[in-house]
PDB file of C-alpha atoms in Angstrom:
ATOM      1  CA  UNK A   1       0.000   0.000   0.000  1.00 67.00           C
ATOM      2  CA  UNK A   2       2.796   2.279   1.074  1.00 74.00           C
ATOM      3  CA  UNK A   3       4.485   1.384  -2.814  1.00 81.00           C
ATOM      4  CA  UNK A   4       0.935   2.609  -4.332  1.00 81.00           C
ATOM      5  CA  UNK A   5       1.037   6.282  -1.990  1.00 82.00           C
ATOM      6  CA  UNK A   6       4.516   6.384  -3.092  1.00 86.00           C
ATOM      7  CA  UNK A   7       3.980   6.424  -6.732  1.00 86.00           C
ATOM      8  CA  UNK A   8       0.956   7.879  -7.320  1.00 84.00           C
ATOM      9  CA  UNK A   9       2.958  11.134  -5.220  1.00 87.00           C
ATOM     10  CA  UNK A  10       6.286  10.718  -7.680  1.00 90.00           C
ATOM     11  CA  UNK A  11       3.523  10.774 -10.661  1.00 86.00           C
ATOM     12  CA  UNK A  12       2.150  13.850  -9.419  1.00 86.00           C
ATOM     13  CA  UNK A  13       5.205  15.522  -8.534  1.00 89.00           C
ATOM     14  CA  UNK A  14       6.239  14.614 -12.130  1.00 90.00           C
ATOM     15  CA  UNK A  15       3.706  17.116 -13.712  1.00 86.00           C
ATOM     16  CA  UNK A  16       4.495  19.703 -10.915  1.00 87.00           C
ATOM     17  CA  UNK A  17       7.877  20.022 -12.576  1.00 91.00           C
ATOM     18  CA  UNK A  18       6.671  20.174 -16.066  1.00 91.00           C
ATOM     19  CA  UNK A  19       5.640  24.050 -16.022  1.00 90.00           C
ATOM     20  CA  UNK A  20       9.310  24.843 -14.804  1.00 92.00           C
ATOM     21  CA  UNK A  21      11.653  23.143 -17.519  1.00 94.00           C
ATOM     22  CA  UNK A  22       9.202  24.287 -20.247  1.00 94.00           C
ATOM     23  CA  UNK A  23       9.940  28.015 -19.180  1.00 93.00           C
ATOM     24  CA  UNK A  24      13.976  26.735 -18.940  1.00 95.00           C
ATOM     25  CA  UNK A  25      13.348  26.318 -22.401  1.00 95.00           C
ATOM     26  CA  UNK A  26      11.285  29.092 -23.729  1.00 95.00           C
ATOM     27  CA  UNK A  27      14.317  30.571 -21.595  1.00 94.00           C
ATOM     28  CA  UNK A  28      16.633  29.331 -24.398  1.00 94.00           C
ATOM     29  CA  UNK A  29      14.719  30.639 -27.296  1.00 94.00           C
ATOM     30  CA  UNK A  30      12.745  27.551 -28.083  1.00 95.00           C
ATOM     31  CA  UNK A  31       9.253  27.991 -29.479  1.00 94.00           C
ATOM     32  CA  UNK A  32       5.799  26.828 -27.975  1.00 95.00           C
ATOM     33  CA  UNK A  33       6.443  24.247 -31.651  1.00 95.00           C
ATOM     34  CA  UNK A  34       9.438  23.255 -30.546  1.00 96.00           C
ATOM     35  CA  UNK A  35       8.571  22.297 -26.861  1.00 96.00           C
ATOM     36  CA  UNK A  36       5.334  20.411 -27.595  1.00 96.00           C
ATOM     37  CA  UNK A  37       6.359  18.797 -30.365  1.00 96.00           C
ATOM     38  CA  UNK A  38       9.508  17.069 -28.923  1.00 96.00           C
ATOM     39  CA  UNK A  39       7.823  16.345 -25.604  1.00 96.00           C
ATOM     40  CA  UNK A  40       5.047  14.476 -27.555  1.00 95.00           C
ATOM     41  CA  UNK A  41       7.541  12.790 -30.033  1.00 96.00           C
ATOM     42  CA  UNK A  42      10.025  11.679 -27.559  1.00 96.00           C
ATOM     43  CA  UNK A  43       7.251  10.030 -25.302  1.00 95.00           C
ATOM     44  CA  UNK A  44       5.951   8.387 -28.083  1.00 95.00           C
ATOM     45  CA  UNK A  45       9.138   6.723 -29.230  1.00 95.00           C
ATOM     46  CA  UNK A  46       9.906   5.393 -25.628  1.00 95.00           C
ATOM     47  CA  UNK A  47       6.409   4.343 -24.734  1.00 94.00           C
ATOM     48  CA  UNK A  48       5.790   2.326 -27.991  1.00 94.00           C
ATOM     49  CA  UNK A  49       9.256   0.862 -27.236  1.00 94.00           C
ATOM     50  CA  UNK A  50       7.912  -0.140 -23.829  1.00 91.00           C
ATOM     51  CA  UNK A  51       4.922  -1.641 -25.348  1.00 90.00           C
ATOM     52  CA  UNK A  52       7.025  -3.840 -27.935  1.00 91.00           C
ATOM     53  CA  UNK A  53       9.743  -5.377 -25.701  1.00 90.00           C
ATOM     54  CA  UNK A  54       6.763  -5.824 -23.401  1.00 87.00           C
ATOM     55  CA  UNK A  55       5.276  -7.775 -25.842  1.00 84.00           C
ATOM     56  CA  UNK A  56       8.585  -9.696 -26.481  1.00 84.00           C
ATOM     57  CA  UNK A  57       9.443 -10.696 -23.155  1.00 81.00           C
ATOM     58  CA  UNK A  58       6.103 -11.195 -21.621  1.00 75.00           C
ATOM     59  CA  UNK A  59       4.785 -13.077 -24.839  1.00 66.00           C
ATOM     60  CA  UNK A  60       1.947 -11.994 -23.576  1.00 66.00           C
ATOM     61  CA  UNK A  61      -0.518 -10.398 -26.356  1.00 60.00           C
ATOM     62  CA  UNK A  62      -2.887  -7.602 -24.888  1.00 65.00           C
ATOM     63  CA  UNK A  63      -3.049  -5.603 -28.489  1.00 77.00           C
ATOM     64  CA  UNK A  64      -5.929  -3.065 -28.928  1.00 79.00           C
ATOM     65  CA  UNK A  65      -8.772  -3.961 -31.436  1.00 84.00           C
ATOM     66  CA  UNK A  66      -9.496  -1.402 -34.314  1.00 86.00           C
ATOM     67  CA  UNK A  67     -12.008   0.381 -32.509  1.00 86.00           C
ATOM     68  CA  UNK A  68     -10.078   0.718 -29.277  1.00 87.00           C
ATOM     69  CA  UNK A  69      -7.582   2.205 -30.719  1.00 89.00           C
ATOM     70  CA  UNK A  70      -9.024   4.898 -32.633  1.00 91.00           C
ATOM     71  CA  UNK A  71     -10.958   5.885 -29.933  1.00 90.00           C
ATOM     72  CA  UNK A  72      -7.776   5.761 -27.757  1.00 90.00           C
ATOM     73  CA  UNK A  73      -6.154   8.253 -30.498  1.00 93.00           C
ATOM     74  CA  UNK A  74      -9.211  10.164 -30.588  1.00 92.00           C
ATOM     75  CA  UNK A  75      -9.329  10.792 -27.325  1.00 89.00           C
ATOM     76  CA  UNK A  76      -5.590  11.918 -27.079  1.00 90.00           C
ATOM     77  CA  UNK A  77      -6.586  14.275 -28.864  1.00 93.00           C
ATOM     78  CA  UNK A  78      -7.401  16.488 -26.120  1.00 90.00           C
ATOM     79  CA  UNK A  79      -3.814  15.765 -24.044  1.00 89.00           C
ATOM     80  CA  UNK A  80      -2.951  17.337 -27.085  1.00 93.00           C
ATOM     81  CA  UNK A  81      -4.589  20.500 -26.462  1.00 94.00           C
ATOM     82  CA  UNK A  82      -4.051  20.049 -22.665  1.00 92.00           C
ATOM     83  CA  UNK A  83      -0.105  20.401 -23.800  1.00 93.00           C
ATOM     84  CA  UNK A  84      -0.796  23.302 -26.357  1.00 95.00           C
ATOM     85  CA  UNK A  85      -2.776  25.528 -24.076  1.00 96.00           C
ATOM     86  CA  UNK A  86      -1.235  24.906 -20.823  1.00 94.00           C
ATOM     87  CA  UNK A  87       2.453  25.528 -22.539  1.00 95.00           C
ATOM     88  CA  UNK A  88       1.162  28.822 -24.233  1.00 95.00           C
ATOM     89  CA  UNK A  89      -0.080  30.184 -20.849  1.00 94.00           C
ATOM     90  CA  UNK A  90       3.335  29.372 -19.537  1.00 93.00           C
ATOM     91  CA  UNK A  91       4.749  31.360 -22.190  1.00 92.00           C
ATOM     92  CA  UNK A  92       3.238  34.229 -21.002  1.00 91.00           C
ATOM     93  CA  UNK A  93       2.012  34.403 -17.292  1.00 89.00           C
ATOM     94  CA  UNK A  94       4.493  32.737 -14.187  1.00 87.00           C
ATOM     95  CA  UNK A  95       4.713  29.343 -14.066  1.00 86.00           C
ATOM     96  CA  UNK A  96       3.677  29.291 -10.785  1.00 83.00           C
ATOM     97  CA  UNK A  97       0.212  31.263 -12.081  1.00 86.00           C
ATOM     98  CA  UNK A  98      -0.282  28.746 -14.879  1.00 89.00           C
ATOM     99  CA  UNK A  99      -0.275  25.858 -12.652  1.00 86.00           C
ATOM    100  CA  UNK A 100      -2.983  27.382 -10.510  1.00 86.00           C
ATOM    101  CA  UNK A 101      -4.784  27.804 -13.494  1.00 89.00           C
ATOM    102  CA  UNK A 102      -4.661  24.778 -15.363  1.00 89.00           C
ATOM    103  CA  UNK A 103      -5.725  23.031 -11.643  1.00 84.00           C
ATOM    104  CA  UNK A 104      -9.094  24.601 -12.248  1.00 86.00           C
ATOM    105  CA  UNK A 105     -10.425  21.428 -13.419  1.00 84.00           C
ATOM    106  CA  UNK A 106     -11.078  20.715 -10.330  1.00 78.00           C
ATOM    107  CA  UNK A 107     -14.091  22.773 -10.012  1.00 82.00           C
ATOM    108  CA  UNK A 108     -14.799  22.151 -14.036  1.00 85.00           C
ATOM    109  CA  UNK A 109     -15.036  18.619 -13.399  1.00 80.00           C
ATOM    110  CA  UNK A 110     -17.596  19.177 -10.766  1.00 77.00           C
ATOM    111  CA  UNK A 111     -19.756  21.415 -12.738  1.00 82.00           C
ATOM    112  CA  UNK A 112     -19.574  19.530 -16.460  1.00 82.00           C
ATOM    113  CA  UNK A 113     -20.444  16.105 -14.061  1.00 78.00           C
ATOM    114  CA  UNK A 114     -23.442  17.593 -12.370  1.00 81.00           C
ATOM    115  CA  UNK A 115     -25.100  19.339 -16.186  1.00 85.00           C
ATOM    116  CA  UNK A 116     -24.206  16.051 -18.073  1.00 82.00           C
ATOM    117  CA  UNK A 117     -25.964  13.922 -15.099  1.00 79.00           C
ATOM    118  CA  UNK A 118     -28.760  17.371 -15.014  1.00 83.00           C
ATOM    119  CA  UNK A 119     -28.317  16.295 -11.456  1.00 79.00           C
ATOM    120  CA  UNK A 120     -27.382  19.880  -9.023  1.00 80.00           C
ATOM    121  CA  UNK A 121     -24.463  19.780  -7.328  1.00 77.00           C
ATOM    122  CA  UNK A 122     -23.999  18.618  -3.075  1.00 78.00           C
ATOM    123  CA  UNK A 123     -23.457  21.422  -0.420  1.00 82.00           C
ATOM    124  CA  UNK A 124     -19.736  20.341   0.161  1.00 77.00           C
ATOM    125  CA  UNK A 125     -19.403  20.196  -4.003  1.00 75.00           C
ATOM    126  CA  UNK A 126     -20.368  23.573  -3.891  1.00 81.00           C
ATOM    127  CA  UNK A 127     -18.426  24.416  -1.034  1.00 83.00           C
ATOM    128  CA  UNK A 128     -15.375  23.158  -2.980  1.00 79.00           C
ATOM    129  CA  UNK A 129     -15.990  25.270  -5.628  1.00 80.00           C
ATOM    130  CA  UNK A 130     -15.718  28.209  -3.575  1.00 85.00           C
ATOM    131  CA  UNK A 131     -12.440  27.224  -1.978  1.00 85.00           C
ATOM    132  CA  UNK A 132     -10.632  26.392  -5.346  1.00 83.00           C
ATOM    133  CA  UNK A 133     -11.564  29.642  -6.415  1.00 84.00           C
ATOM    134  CA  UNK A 134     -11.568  31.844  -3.396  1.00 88.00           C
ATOM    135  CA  UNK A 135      -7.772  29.968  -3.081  1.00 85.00           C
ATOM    136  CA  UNK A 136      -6.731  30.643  -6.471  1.00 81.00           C
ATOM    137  CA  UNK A 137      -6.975  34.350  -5.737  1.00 82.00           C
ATOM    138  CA  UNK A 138      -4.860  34.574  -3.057  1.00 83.00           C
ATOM    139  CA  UNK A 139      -2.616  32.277  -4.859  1.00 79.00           C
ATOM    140  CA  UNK A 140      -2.863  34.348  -7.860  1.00 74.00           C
ATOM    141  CA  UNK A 141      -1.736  37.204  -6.088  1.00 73.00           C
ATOM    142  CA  UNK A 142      -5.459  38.540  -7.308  1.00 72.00           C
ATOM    143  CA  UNK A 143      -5.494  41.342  -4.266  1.00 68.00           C
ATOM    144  CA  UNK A 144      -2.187  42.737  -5.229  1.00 66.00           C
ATOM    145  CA  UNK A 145      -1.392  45.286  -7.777  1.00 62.00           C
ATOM    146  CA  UNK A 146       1.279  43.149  -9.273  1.00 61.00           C
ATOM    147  CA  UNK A 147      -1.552  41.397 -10.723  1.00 60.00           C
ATOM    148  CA  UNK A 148      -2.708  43.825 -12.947  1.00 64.00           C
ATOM    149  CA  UNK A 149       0.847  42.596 -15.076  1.00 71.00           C
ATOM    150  CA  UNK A 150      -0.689  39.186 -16.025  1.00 79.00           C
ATOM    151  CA  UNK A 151      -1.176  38.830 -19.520  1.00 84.00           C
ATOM    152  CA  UNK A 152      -4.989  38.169 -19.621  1.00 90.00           C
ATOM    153  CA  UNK A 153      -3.970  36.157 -23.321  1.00 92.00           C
ATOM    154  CA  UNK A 154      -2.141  33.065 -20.758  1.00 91.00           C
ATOM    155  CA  UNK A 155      -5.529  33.651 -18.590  1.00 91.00           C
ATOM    156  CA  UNK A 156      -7.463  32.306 -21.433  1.00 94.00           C
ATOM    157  CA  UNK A 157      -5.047  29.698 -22.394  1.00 96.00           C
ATOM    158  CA  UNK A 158      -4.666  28.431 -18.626  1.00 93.00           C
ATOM    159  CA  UNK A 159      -8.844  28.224 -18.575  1.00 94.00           C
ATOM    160  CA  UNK A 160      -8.966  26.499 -21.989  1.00 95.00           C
ATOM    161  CA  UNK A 161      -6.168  23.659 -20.925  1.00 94.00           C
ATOM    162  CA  UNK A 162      -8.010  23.207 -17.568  1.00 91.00           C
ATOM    163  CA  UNK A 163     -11.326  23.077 -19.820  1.00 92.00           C
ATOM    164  CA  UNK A 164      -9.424  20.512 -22.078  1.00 91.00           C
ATOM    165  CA  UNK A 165      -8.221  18.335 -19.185  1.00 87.00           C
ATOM    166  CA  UNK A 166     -11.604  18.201 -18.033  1.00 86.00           C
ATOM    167  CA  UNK A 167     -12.672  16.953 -21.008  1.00 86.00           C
ATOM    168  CA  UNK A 168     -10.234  14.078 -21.188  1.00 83.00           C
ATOM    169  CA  UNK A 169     -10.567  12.976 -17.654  1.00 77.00           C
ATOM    170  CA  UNK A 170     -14.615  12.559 -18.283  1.00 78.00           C
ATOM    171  CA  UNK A 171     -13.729  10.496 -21.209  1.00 76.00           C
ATOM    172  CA  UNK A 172     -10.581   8.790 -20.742  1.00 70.00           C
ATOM    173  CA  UNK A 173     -11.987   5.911 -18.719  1.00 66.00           C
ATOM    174  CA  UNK A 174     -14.789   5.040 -21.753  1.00 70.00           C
ATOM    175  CA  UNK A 175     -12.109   3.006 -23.539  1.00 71.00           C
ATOM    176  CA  UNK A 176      -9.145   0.763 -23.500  1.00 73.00           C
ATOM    177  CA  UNK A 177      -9.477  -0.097 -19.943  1.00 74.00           C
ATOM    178  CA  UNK A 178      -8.548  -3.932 -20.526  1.00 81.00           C
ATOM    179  CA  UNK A 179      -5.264  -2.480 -22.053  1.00 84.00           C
ATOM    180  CA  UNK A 180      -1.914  -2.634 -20.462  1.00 83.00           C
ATOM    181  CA  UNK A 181      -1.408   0.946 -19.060  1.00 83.00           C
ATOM    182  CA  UNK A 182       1.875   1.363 -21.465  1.00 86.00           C
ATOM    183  CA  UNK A 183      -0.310  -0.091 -24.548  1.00 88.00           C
ATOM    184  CA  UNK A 184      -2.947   2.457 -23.758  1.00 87.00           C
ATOM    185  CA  UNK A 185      -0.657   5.417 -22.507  1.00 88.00           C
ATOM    186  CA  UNK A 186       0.994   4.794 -26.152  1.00 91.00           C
ATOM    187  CA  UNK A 187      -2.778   5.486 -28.316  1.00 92.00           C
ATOM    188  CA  UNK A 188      -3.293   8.028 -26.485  1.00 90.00           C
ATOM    189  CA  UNK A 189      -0.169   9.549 -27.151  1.00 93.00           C
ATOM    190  CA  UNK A 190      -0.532   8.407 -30.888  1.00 95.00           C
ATOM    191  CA  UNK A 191      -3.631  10.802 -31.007  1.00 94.00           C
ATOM    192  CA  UNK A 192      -2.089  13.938 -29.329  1.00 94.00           C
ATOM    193  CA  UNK A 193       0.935  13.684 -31.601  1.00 95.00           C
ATOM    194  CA  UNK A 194      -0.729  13.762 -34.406  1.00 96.00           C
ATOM    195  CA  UNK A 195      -2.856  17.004 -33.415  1.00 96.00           C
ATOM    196  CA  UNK A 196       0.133  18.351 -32.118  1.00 96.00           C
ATOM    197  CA  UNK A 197       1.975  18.173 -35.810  1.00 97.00           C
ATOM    198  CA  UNK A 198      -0.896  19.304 -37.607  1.00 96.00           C
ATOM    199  CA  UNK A 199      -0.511  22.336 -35.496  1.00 96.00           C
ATOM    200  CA  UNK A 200       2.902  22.519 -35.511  1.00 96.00           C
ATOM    201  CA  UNK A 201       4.774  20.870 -37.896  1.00 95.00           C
ATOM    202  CA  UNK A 202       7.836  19.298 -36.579  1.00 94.00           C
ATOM    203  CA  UNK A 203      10.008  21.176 -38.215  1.00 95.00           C
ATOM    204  CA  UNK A 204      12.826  20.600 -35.359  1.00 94.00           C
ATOM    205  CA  UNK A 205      13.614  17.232 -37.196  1.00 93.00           C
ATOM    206  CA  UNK A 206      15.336  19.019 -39.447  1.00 93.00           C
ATOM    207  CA  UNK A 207      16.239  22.895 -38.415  1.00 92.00           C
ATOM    208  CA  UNK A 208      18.835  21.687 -36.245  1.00 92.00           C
ATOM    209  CA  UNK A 209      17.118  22.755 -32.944  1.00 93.00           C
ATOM    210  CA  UNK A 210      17.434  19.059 -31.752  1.00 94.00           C
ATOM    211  CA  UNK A 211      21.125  19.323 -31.936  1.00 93.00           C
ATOM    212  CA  UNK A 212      21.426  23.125 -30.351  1.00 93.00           C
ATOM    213  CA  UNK A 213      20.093  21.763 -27.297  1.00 93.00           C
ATOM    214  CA  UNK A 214      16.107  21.475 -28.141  1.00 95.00           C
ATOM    215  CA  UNK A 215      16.890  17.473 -27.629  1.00 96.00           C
ATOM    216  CA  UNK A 216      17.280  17.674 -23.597  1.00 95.00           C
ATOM    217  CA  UNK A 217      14.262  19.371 -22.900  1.00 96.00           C
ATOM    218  CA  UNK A 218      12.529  17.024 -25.209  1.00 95.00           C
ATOM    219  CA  UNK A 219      13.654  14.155 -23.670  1.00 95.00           C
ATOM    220  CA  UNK A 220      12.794  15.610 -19.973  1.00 95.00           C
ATOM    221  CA  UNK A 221       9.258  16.758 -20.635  1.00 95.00           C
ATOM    222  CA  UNK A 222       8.383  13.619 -22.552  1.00 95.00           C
ATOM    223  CA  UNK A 223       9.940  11.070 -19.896  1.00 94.00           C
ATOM    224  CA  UNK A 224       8.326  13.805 -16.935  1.00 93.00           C
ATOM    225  CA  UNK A 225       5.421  14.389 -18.552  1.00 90.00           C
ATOM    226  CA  UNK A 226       4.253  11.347 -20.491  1.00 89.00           C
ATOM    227  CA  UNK A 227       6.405   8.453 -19.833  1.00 89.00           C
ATOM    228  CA  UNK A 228       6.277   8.539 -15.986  1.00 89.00           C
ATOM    229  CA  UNK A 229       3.040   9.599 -14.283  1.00 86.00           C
ATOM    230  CA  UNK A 230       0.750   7.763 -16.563  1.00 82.00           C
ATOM    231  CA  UNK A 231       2.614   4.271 -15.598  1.00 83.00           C
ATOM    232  CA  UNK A 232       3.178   5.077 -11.970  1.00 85.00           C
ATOM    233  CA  UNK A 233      -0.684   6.196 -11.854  1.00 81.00           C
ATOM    234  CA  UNK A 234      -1.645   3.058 -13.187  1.00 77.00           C
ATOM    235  CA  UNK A 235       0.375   0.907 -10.794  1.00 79.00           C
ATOM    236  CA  UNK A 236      -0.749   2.987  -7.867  1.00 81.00           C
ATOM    237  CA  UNK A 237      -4.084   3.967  -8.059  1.00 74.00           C
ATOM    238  CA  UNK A 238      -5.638   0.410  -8.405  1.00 74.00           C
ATOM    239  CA  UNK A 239      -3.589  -0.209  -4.938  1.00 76.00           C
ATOM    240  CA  UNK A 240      -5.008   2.969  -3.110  1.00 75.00           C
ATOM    241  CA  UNK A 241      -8.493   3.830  -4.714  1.00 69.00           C
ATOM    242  CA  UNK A 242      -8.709   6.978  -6.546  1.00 60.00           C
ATOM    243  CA  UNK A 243     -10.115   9.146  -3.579  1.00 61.00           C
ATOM    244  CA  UNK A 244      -6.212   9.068  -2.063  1.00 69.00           C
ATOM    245  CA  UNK A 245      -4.868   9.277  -5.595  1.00 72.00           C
ATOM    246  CA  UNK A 246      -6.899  12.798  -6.038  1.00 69.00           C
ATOM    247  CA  UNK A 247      -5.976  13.720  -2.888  1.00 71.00           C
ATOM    248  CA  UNK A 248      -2.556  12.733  -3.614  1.00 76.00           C
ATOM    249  CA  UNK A 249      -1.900  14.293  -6.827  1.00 77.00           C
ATOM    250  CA  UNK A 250      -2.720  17.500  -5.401  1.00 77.00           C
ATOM    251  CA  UNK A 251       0.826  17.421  -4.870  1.00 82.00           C
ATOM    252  CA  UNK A 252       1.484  19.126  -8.187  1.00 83.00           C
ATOM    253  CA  UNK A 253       0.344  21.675  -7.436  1.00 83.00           C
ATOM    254  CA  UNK A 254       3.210  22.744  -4.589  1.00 87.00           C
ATOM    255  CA  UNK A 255       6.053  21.153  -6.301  1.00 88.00           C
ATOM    256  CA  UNK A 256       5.178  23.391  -9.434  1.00 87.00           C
ATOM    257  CA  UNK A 257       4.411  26.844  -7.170  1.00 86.00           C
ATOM    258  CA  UNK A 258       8.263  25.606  -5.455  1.00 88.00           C
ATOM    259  CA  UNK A 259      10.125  24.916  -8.296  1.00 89.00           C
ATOM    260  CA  UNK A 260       8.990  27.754  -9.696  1.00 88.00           C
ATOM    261  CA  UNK A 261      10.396  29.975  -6.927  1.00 88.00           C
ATOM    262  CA  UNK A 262      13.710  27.701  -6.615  1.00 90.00           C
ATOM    263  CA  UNK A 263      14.706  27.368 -10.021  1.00 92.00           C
ATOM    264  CA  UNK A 264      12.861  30.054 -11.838  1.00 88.00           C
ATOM    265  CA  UNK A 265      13.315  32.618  -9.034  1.00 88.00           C
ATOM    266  CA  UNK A 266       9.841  33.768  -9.560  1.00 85.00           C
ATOM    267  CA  UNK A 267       8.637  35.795  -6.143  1.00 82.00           C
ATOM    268  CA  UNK A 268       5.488  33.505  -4.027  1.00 82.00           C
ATOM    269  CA  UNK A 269       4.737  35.400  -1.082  1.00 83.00           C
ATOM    270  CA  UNK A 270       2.680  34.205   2.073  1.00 86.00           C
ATOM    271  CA  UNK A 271      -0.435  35.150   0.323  1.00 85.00           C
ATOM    272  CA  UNK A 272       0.036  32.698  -2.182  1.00 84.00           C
ATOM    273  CA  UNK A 273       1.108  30.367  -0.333  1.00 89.00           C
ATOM    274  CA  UNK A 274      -2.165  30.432   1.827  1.00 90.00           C
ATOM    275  CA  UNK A 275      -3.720  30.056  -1.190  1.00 87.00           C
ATOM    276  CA  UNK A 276      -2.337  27.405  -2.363  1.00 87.00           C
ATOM    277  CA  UNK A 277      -3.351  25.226   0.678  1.00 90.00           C
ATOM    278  CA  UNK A 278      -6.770  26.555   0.595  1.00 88.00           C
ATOM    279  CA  UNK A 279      -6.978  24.777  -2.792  1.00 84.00           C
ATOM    280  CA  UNK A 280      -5.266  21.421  -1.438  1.00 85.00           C
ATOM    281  CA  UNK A 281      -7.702  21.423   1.708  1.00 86.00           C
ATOM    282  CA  UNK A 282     -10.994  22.100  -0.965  1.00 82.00           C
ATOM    283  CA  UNK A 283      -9.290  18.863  -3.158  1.00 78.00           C
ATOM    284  CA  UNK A 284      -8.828  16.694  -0.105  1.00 79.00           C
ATOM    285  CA  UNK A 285     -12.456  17.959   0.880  1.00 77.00           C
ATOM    286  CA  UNK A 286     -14.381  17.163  -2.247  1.00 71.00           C
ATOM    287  CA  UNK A 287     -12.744  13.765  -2.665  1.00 69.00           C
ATOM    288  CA  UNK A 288     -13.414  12.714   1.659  1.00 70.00           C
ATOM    289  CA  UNK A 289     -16.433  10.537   0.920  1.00 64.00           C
ATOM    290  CA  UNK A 290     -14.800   8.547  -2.215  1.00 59.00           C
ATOM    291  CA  UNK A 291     -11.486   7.813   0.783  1.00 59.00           C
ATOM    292  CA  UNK A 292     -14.461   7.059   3.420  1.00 63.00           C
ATOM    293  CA  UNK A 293     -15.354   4.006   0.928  1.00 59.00           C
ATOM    294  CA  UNK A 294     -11.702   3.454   0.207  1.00 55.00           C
ATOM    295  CA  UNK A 295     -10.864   2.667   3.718  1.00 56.00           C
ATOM    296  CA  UNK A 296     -14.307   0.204   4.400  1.00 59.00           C
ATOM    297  CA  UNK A 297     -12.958  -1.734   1.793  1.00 56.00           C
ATOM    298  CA  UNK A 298      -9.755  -1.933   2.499  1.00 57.00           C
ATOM    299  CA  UNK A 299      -9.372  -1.403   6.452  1.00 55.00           C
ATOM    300  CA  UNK A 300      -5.573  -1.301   5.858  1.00 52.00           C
ATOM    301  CA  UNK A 301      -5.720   2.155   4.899  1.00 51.00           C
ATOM    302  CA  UNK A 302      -7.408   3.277   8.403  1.00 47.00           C
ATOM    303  CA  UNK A 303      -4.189   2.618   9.821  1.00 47.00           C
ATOM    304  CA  UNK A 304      -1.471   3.685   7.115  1.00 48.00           C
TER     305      UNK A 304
END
């Protein structure tokens, strides 16, 4: 059990750092192109590489049918735009603002649930609401004049990749669930690539950027951001039920406001700070009944 907190929390600390080495890179001169594309590329070369020496040395055959998969690559479609918007809002707001942003599917997942189940939300559903966003303006330095700075362009994008996140975590359990996490991780993948080059066409195959130092950041953000938290999610949330995974993947949230402030220097006063746990208190709130269940089936947990 201990295994399953410990990598569902490396998973989630994965994406926390994901904000920070994309500005590294912007930092460098690369383009919002250059970062998406190689992230997306790079992941898919190593995760279809898992999937085939999987295949080899387990003999074991646990291949999608036709229709699995292009639903699969339909639906990573939307990582696709998850990667596109959230990486344009860090291109112009603080990284530490853009993660606060994009973790506004919190509430979005709430509210699209409760109007495609025309079913109003709970008090303490409600009552989360109001914390994410009463906490996401202290941590967005809302009552300070230094706000008045942020580009209200990497607002929008920040909404529109927490909208498309949304959107993917409503669908992404509708298919390929019998799949080997790799096998699926890979469609999925498949799909947001190819959005991702029709967008941007990968043009750093053969500019040279790969060589002048594009190929590092490609190869963190893809192993960071595509290869690792999918496959340490799927080994630990089955172990710990998905009320202590939410809970527990809250934890990007403070690796990406700390980073941030460590690495990129970027200023996070107390303010923000509060607000930041005000957002992690409304997360472990709205997810308290789904760990209730959690621990009456598995009385383990009562005591971890």
């Amino acid at each position: 059990m201990f295994r399953g907190i410990a990598f569902v929390l490396l998973g989630a600390c994965s994406f926390g750092i994901l904000s920070t080495f994309v500005k590294l890179a912007y930092n460098e001169g690369f383009t919002l192109g250059d970062v998406t594309g190689t992230q997306v590329f790079f992941g898919l070369i190593i995760l279809w590489v898992i999937v085939l020496l999987r295949r080899l040395f387990s003999g074991r055959d646990n291949s999608a049918s036709l229709k699995e998969a292009l639903q699969l690559i339909a639906m990573g479609t939307s990582t696709g735009l998850v990667s596109i918007f959230y990486y344009k809002c860090v291109q112009t707001v603080p990284a530490s603002i853009a993660i606060l942003l994009l973790m506004q599917f919190t509430w979005m997942s709430l509210a699209l649930d409760a109007i495609i189940k025309r079913k109003l939300p709970t008090l303490l559903q409600i009552g989360t609401v109001l914390l994410v966003l009463l906490g996401t303006a202290f941590a967005g330095n809302l009552f300070s004049d230094s706000f008045q700075n942020i580009d209200i362009n990497g607002i929008a994008y920040g909404m529109l990749a927490a909208f498309c996140y949304t959107i993917f975590l409503m669908v992404n359990g509708s298919a390929g669930n019998r799949l080997h996490p790799a096998t699926k991780s890979a469609l999925l993948l498949t799909g947001a690539c190819i959005l991702v080059f029709v967008i941007f066409p990968p043009v750093f195959l053969v500019n040279g950027a790969l060589t002048n130092g594009l190929f590092k950041w490609g190869l963190v953000l893809a192993v960071f951001g595509t290869v690792l938290p999918p496959l340490f999610f799927a080994y630990g949330i089955p172990r710990i039920g998905l009320g202590l995974s939410a809970i527990l993947s809250s934890a990007e949230l403070p690796v990406a406001v700390l980073m941030s402030s460590i690495v990129l220097q970027e200023q996070v006063v107390t303010m923000q700070w509060f607000g930041v746990i005000l957002i992690l208190v409304a997360i472990t709130l709205s997810n308290i009944n789904s760990l209730r269940k959690t621990k009456k089936r598995n009385p383990e947990l009562a005591t971890a």
